[in-house]
XYZ file of C-alpha atoms in Angstrom:
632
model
C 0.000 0.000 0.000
C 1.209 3.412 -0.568
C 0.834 6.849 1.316
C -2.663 7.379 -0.811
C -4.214 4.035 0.872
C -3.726 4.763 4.584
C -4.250 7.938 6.347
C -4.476 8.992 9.749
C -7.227 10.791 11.364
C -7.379 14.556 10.441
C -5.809 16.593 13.700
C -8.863 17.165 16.566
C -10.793 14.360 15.266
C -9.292 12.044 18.248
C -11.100 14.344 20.855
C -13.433 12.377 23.209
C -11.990 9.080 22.765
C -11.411 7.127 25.719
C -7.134 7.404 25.072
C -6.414 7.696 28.629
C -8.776 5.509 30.537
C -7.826 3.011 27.864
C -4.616 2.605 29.390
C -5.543 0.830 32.382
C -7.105 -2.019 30.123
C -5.296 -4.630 28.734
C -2.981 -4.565 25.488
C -5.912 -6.741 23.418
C -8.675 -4.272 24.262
C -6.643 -1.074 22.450
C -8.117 0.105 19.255
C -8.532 4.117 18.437
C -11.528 3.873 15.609
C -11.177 6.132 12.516
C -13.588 6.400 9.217
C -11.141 8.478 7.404
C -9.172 6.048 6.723
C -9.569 3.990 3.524
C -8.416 2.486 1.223
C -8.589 3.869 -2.954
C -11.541 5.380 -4.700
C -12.785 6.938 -0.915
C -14.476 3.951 0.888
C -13.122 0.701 2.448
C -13.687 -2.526 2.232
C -16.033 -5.728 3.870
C -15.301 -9.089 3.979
C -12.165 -10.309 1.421
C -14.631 -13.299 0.941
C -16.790 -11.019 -1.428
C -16.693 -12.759 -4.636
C -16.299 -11.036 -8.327
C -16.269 -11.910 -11.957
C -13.225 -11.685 -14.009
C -14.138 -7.823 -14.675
C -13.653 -6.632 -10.989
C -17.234 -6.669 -10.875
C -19.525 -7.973 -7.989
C -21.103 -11.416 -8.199
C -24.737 -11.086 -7.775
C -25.774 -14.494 -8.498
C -23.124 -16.875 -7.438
C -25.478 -19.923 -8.157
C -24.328 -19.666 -11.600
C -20.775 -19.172 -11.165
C -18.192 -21.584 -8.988
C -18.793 -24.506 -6.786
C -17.586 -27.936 -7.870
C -18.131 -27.583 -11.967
C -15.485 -24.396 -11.468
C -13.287 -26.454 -9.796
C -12.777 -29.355 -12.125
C -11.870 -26.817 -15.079
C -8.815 -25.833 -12.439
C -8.003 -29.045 -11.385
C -6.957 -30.068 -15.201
C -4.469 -27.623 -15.217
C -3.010 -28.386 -12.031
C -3.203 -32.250 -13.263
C -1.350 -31.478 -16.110
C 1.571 -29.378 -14.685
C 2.210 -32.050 -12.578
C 2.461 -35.056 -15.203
C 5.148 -32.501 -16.963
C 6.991 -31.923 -13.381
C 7.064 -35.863 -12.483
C 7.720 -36.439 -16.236
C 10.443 -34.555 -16.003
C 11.951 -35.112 -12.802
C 12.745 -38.863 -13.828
C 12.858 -39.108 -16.934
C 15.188 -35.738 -17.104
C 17.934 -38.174 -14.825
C 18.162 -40.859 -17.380
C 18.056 -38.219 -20.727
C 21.134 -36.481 -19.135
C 22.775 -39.851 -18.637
C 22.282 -41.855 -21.729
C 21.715 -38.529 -24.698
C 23.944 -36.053 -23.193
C 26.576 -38.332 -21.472
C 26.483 -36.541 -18.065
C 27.299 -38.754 -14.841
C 24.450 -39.701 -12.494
C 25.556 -37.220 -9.533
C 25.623 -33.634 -11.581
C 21.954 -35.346 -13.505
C 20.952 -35.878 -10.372
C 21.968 -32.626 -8.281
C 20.403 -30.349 -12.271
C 17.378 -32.068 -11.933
C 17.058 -31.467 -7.412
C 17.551 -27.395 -8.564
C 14.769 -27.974 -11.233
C 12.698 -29.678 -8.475
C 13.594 -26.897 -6.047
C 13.405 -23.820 -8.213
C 10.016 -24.630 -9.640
C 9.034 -24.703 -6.067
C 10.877 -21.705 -4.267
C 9.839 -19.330 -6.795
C 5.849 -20.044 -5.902
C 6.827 -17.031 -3.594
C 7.370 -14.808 -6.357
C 3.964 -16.585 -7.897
C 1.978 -15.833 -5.180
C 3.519 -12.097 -4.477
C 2.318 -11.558 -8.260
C -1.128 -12.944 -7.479
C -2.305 -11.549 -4.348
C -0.294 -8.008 -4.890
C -1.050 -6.945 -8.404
C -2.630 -9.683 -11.235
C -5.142 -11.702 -9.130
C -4.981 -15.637 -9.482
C -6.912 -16.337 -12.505
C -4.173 -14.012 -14.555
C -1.292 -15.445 -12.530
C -2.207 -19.030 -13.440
C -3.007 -17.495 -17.079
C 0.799 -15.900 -18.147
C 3.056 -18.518 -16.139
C 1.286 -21.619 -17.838
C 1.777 -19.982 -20.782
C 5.532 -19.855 -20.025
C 5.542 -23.474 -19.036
C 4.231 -24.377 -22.264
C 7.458 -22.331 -23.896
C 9.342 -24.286 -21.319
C 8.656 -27.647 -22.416
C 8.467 -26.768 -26.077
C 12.044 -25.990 -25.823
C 12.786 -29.157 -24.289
C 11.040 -31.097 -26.434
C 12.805 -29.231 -29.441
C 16.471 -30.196 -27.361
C 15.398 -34.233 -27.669
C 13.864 -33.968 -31.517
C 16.918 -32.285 -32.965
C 20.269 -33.686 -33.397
C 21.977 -30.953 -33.146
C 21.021 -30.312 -29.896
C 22.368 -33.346 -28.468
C 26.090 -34.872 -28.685
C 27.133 -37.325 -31.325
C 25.517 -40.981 -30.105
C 27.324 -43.349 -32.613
C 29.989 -46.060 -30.374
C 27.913 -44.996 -27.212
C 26.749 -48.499 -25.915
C 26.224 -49.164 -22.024
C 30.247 -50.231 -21.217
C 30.936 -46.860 -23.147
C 28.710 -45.291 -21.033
C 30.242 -46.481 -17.846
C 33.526 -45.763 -18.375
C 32.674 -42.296 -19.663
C 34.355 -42.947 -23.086
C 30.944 -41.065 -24.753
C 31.231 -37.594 -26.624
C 30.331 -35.176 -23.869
C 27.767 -32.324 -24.357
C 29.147 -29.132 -25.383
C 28.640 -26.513 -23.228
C 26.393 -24.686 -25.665
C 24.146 -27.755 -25.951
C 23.592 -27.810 -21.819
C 23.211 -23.958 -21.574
C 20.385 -24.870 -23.909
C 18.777 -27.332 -22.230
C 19.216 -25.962 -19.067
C 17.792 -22.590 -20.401
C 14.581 -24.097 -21.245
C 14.731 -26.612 -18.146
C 14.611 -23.302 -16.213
C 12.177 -21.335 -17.946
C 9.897 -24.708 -17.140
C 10.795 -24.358 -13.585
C 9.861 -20.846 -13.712
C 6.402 -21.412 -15.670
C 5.837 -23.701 -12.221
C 6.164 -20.743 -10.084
C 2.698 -19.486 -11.095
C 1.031 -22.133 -11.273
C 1.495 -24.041 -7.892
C 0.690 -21.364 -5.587
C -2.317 -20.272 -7.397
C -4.158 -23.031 -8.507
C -4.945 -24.744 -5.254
C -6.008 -21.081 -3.582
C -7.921 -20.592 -6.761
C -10.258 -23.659 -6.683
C -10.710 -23.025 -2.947
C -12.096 -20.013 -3.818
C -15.363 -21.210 -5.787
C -16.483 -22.236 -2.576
C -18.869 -20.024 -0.604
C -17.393 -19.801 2.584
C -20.728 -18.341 4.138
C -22.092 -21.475 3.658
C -22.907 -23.965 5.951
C -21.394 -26.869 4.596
C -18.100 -24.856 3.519
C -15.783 -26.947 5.759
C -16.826 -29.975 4.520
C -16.547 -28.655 0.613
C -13.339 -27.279 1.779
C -11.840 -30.811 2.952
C -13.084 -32.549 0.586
C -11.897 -30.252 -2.360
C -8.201 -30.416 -0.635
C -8.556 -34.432 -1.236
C -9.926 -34.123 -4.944
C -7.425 -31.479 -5.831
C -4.406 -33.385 -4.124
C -6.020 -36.510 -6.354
C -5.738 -34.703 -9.469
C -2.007 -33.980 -8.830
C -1.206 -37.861 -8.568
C -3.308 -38.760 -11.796
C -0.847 -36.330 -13.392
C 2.003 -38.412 -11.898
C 0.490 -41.536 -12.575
C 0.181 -40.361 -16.302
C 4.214 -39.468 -16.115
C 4.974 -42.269 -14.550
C 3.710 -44.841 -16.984
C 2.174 -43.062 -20.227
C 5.022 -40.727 -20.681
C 7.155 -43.074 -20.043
C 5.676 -46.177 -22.394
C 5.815 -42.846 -25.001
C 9.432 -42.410 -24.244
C 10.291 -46.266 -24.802
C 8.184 -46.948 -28.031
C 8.647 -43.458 -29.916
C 12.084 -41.427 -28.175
C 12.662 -39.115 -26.400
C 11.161 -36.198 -28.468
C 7.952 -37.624 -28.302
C 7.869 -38.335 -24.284
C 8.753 -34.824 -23.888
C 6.414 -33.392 -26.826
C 3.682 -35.297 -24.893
C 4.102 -33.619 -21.568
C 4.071 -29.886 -24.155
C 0.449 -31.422 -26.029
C -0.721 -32.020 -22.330
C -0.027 -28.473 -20.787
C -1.318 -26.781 -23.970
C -4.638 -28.825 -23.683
C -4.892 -28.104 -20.209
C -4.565 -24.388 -21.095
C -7.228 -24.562 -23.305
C -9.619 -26.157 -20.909
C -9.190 -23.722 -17.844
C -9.434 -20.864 -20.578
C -12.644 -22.423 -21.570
C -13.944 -22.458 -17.466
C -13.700 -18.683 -17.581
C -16.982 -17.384 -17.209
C -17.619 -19.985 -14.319
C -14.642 -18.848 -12.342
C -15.125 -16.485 -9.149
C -12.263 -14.217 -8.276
C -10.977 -12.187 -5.203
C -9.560 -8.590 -5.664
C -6.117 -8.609 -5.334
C -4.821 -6.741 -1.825
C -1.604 -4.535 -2.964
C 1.468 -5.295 -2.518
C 1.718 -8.014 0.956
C 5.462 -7.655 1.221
C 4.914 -3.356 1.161
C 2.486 -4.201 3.456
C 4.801 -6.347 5.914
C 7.865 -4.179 5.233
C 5.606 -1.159 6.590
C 4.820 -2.873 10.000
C 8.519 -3.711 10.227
C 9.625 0.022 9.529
C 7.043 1.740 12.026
C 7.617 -0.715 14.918
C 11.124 -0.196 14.209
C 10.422 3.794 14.884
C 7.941 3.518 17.682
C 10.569 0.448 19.300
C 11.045 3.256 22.582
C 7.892 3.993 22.988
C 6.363 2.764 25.674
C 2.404 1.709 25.885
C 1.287 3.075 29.159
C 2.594 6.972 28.578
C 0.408 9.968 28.315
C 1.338 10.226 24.561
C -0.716 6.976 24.017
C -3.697 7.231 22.190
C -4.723 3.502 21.434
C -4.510 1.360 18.560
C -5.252 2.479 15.133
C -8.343 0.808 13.081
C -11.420 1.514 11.008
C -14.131 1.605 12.584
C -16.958 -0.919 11.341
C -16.450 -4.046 9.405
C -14.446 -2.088 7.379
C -11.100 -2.975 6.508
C -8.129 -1.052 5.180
C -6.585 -3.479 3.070
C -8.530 -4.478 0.297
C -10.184 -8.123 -0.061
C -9.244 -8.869 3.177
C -11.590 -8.828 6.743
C -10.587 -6.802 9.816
C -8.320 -9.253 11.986
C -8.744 -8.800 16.132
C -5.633 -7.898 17.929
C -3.696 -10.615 19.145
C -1.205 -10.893 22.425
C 1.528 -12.399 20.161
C 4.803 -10.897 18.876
C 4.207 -7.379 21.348
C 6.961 -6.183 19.309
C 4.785 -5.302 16.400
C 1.795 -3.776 18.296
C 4.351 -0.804 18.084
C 3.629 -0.282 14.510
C -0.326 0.139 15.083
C 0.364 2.514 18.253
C -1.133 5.795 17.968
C 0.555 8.523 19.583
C -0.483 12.467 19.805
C 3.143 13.031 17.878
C 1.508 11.268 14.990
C -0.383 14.492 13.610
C -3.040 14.561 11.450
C -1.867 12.692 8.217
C 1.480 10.213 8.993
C 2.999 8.072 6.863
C 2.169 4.431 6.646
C 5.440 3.713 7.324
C 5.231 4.977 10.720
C 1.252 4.143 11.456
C -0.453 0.659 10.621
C -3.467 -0.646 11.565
C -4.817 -3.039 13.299
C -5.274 -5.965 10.748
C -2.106 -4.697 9.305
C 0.266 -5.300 11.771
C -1.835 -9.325 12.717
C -1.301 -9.930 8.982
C 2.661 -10.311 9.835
C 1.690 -11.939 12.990
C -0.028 -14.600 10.798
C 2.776 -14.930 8.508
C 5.586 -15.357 11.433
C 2.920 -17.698 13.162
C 3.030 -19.889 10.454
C 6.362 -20.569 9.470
C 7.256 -23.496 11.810
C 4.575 -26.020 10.141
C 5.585 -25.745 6.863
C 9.442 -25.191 7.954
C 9.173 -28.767 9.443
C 7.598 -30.457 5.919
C 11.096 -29.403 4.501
C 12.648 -33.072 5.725
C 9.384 -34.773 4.537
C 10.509 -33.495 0.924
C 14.139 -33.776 0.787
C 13.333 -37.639 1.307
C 10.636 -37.314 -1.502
C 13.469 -35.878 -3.747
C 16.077 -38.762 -2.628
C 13.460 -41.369 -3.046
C 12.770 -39.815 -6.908
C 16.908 -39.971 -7.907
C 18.702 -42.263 -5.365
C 15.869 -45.022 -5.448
C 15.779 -45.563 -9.384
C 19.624 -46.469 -9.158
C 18.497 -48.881 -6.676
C 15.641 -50.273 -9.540
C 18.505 -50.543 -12.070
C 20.158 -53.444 -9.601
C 17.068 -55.230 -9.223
C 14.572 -57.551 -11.546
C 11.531 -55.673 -12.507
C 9.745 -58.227 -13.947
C 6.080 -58.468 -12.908
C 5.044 -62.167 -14.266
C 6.005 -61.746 -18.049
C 5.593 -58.406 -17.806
C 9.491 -56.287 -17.344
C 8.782 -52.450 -16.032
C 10.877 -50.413 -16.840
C 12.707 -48.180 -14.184
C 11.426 -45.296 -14.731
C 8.221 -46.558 -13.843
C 8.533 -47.453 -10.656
C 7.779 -44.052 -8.875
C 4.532 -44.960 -10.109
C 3.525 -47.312 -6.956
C 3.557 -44.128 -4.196
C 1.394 -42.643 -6.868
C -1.200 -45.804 -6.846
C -1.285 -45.823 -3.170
C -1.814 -42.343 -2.678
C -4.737 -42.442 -5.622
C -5.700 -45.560 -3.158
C -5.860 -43.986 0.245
C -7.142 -40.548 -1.395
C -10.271 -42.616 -3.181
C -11.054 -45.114 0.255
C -10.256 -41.505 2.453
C -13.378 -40.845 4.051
C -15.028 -44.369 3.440
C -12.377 -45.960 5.734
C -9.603 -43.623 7.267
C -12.387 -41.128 8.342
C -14.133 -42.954 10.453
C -11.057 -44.548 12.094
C -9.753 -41.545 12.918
C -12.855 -40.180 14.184
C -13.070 -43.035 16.712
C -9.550 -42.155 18.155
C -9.434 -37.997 17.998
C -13.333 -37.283 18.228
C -12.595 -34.505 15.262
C -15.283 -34.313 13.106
C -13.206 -34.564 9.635
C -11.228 -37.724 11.371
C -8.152 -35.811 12.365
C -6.986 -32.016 12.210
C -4.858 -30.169 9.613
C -1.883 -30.078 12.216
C -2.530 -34.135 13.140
C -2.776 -35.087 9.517
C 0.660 -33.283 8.854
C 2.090 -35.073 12.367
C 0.571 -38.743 11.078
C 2.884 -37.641 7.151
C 5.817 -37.115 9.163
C 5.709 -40.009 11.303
C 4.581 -42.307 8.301
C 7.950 -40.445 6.329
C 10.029 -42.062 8.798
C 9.030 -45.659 8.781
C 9.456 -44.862 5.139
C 13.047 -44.369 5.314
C 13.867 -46.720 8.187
C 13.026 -49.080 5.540
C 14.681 -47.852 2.215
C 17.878 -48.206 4.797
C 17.233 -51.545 5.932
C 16.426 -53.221 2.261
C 19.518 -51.177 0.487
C 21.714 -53.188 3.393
C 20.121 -56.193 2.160
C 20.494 -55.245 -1.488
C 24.038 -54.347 -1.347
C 24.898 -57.677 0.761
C 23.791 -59.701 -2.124
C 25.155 -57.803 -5.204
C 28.750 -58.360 -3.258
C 27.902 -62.027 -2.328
C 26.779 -62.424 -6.347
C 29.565 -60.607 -7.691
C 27.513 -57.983 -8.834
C 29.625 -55.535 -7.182
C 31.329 -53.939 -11.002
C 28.412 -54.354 -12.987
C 25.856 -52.040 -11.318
C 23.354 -51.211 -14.248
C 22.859 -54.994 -14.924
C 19.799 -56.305 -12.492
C 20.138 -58.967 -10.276
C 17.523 -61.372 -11.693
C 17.091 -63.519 -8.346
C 15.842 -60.105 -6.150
C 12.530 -58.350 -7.130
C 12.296 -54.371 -7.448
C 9.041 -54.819 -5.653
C 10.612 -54.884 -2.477
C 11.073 -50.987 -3.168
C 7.182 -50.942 -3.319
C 7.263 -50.714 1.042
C 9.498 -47.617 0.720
C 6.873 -46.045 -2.628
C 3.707 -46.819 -0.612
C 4.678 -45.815 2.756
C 5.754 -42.593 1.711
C 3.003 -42.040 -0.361
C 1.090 -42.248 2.758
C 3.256 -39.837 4.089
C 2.599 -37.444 1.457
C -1.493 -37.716 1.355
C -1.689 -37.047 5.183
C 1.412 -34.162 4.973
C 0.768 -32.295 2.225
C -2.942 -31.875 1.984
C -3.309 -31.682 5.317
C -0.794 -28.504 4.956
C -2.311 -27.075 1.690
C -5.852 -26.964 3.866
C -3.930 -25.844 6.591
C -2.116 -22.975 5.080
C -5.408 -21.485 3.314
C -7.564 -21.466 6.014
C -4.925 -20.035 8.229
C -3.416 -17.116 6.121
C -5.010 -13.648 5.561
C -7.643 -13.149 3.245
C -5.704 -10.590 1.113
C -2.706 -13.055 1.598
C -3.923 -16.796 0.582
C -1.772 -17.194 -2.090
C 1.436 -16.033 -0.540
C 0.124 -18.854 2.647
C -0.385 -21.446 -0.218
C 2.958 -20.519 -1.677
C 4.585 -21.601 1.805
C 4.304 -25.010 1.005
C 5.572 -25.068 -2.776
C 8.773 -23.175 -0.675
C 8.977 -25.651 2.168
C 9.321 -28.536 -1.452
C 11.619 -26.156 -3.081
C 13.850 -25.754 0.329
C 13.538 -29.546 0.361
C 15.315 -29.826 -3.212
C 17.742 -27.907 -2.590
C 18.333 -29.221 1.279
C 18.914 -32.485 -0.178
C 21.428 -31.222 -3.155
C 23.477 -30.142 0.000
C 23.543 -32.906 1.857
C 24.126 -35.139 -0.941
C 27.329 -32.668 -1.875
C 28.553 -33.072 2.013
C 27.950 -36.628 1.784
C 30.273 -36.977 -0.797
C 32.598 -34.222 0.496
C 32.685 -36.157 3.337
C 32.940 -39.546 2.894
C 35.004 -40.064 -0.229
C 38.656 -39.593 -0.906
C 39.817 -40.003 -4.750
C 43.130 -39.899 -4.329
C 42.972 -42.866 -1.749
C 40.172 -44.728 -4.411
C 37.667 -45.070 -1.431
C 34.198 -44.548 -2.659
C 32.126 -41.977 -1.054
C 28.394 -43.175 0.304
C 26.826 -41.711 -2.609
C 29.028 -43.560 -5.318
C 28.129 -43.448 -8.663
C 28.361 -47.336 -8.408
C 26.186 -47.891 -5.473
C 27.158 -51.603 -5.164
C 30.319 -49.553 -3.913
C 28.655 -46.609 -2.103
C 26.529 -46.730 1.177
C 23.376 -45.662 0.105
C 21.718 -47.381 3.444
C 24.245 -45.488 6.007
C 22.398 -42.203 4.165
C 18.809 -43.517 4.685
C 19.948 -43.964 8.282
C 21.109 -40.164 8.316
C 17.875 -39.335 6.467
C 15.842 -41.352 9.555
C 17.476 -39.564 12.611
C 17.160 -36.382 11.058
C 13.462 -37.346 10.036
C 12.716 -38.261 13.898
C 14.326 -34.593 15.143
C 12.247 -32.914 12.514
C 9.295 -34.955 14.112
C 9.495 -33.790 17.586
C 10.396 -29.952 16.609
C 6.857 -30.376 14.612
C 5.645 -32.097 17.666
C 6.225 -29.045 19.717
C 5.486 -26.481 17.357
C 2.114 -27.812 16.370
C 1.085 -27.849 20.348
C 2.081 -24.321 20.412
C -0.135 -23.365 18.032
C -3.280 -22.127 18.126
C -5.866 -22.141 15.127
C -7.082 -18.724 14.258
C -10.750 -19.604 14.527
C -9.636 -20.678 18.277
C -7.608 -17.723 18.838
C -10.632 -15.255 17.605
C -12.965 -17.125 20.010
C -10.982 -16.723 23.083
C -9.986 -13.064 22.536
C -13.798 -12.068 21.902
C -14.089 -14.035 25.676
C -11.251 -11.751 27.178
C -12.538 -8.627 25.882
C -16.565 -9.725 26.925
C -14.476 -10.213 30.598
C -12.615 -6.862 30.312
C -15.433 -4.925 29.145
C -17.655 -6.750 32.213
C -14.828 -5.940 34.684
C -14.251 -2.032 33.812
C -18.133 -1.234 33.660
């Protein structure tokens, strides 16, 4: 917001109000009430929950607009973005390794910073969406840029010339890195376009789940219910598209090359452009807030000024807010003042010194200043899903070099590697479809919680799931690696083992897929429901960063893994060798477990800490009924 969207009170209009017998009260009771202040075009604003059409317009009759039909147009999109991500994320590995004749580790570390960038930068996404451009238009210019993304991609695997010469490259070549390199012109390329995909993602991920939340009414009475249940569907629609990359893309990739797996993920998004462009007149939007991080910068800056002074002085006015169910920020609701972070209550303090018209970067209000309480409030739950993704991202590189080792053959049928990823997918379709015919009631028996379990127990029952999940990756790669050295498989580690099954990698897939239905939707619910109204997509956008920080957390360790435990010059393999016969992949599952079970009880502990808003708002209306009582 700038200077023009928040004034102060003209000079003598704060006559009369109760500033000094105020003091006496507590801290939560504080509010100086103004109706000059507003936000543009001279009036402020009601509920952010106030729907409008793609014009800016009010919705008068949202019966024909939103709801369920709305939500399916945005689900496709979503659906396909993630077939190209998964698509990408393994099949991206094994093109670097066998077209462009790049070793497993650096494959492995370019395709973590895809994984990771695509997700950090829903920050940037969401700042776009809830600042200036709204959702719908967010969604609208950064799938576009996807599509560019994986047309360029597609255009690196179709073209020779993009790729280095593959005559005298068999599998022994391969291994003993005798294969004509890529030039560095032909990686800038693909990492270029790789990048701009990453990019597209940025748009797209915070937007799209905050987006189809909002075609539901939220003033109606089964809203919670729609609410949960959309979460589920939407979450559903995300592993169909990983299903698809999983086994369509990559049945494409075996019968017709490489060109054609990738061109398929490019015909996918462009389809999927075409159909939410077609949902347009259904769609219901919310009004875009200004800038949050002006916003949160401003609350910083004038607590910062007013740090000295003190809230019992006879400069003290009270705390600054409209009067009314007016808020100053626009699409969002006024937010009651809170006892947390005291710090900040500076920035809404209202003191004679303040004149007539200050700045906004020395006067907030109210809802202002609990927006950044919000934000701060929230960052431990998401900060603690980071572990729960770096072992997604291990599990999506380290365990298809496991798959290589081991016989895939399912009857007469032979699966190819790249496929397997597709069993955490099946089981979390699974659970997701049998969710509230089975695990609902189950959980209902135990916690007595309507929905079967909480947003913050759902996300506790993803990270303990994660870590069974990884006890056990350790415990079969010890197994695994005993018998390639007892069947002298130790040198040839591309060439499966025909006498032990893949499938025992399906324990690791499914439990972690469990993991990831209870974790992540239980955050995505969590974070919308939580964040401001003029802030939903920025709160969404939390958990794209908590994957992103997760990709690139686990490109770290992996680099002081190998730092660590390898020395060249003495020949000793490090735990991540490119041979894992060699390496010690199960000593880093183990590492991956104990730092799983710290991350647990840190969630543990945050998660008891915190208190839901709806809560929060329920007890401070009590304290203030109680103060009120007690002064009168």
């Amino acid at each position: 917001m700038d200077s023009s969207e928040i004034r102060s009170p003209p000079e003598g209009s704060l006559e009369g109000t109760p500033g000094t017998a105020m003091n006496r009260k507590k801290l939560a009771i504080y509010f100086i009430e103004s109706e000059d202040r507003r936000m543009a075009f001279g009036r402020g604003y009601t509920a952010g929950s106030t729907p409008v059409d793609i014009h800016g317009k009010s919705i008068v009759d949202l019966s024909k607009t939103g709801g369920w039909i709305a939500a399916f147009f945005i689900f496709g999109n979503e659906m396909a973005e993630r077939m190209a991500y998964f698509g990408l994320s393994v099949n991206m590995v094994a093109f670097m390794f066998y077209v462009m004749h790049r070793p497993f580790t650096s494959s492995s570390n370019a395709v973590n910073n895809f994984l990771g960038i695509s997700q950090a930068s829903s920050v940037l996404g969401g700042f776009l969406a809830d600042a200036y451009l709204g959702r719908y238009w967010t969604i609208a210019i950064f799938t576009t840029i996807y599509l560019a993304g994986l047309t360029g991609i597609t255009l690196c695997a179709t073209i020779g010339k993009f790729v280095p010469n593959q005559e005298d490259c068999d599998q022994f070549s391969l291994l003993l890195g005798k294969c004509e390199p890529a030039k560095p012109w032909q990686m800038t390329y693909l990492y270029t376009f790789l990048y701009i995909t990453a990019f597209g993602a940025a748009g797209i991920r915070p937007c799209v789940s905050s987006f189809g939340a909002d075609q539901f009414d939220e003033r109606s009475k089964n809203y919670k219910e729609h609410l949960d249940r959309f979460f589920n569907f939407f979450y559903l629609s995300v592993t169909v598209g990983a299903i698809v990359a999983f086994t369509v893309v990559v049945y494409v990739q075996m019968q017709y090359g490489w060109g054609s797996a990738f061109g398929s993920l490019a015909i996918a998004m462009g389809i999927s452009n075409m159909v939410f462009f077609i949902g347009t007149p259904l769609y219901r939007h919310r009004l875009p807030g200004g800038s949050p991080l002006t916003r949160v910068a401003q609350v910083l800056v004038a607590a910062f000024r007013k740090r000295k002074a003190p809230f019992a002085s006879s400069d003290f006015i009270g705390f600054y807010e409209l009067s009314g169910r007016h808020s100053a920020i626009k699409g969002s609701r006024k937010i009651p003042h809170t006892p947390h972070f005291r710090f900040l209550d500076k920035a809404a303090l209202q003191l004679k010194e303040d004149g007539g018209n200050p700045s906004p970067w020395r006067l907030c209000t109210v809802t202002q200043v609990e927006e950044v309480k919000i934000l701060l409030r929230l960052i431990p739950i998401p900060a603690c899903t980071i572990m729960l993704n770096v072992v997604l991202t291990e599990f999506l590189t380290l365990s298809v070099q496991q798959a290589y080792t081991l016989n895939t053959h399912l009857g007469r049928l032979k699966l190819p590697v790249t496929c397997m990823p597709v069993f955490p997918g099946l089981s979390i379709f699974l659970i997701l479809s049998l969710y509230y015919s089975l695990f609902v009631p189950i959980f209902r028996r135990i916690t007595g919680h309507p929905h079967g379990a909480s947003q913050l127990q759902r996300v506790g029952i993803g990270l303990a799931v994660s870590i069974l999940s990884v006890a056990w990756a350790a415990i079969f790669e010890k197994y695994r690696r005993n018998y390639a050295i007892k069947h002298e498989y130790v040198a040839i580690f591309l060439t499966a083992m025909p006498n032990l099954s893949a499938y025992w990698l399906l324990i690791q897939y499914c439990l972690i897929g469990v993991a990831e239905v209870f974790c992540i939707v239980g955050l995505l619910e969590f974070l919308y429901e939580e964040a401001p109204d003029a802030m939903k997509s920025i709160g969404s956008a939390y958990a794209a960063l908590a994957g992103g920080l997760g990709c690139f957390v686990a490109t770290i360790i992996n680099n002081i893994i190998k730092s660590a435990t390898g020395n060249m010059a003495k020949g000793e393999p490090s735990w991540l060798s490119q041979n894992i016969n060699t390496g010690r992949f199960d000593y880093f599952y183990w590492l991956l477990t104990a730092l799983s079970v710290i991350n647990f009880f840190i969630f543990v502990y945050s998660a008891h800490r915190y208190k839901y808003r709806a809560q929060q708002d329920h007890e401070m209306m009590e304290k203030h009924e109680v103060s009120y009582v007690g002064s009168s």
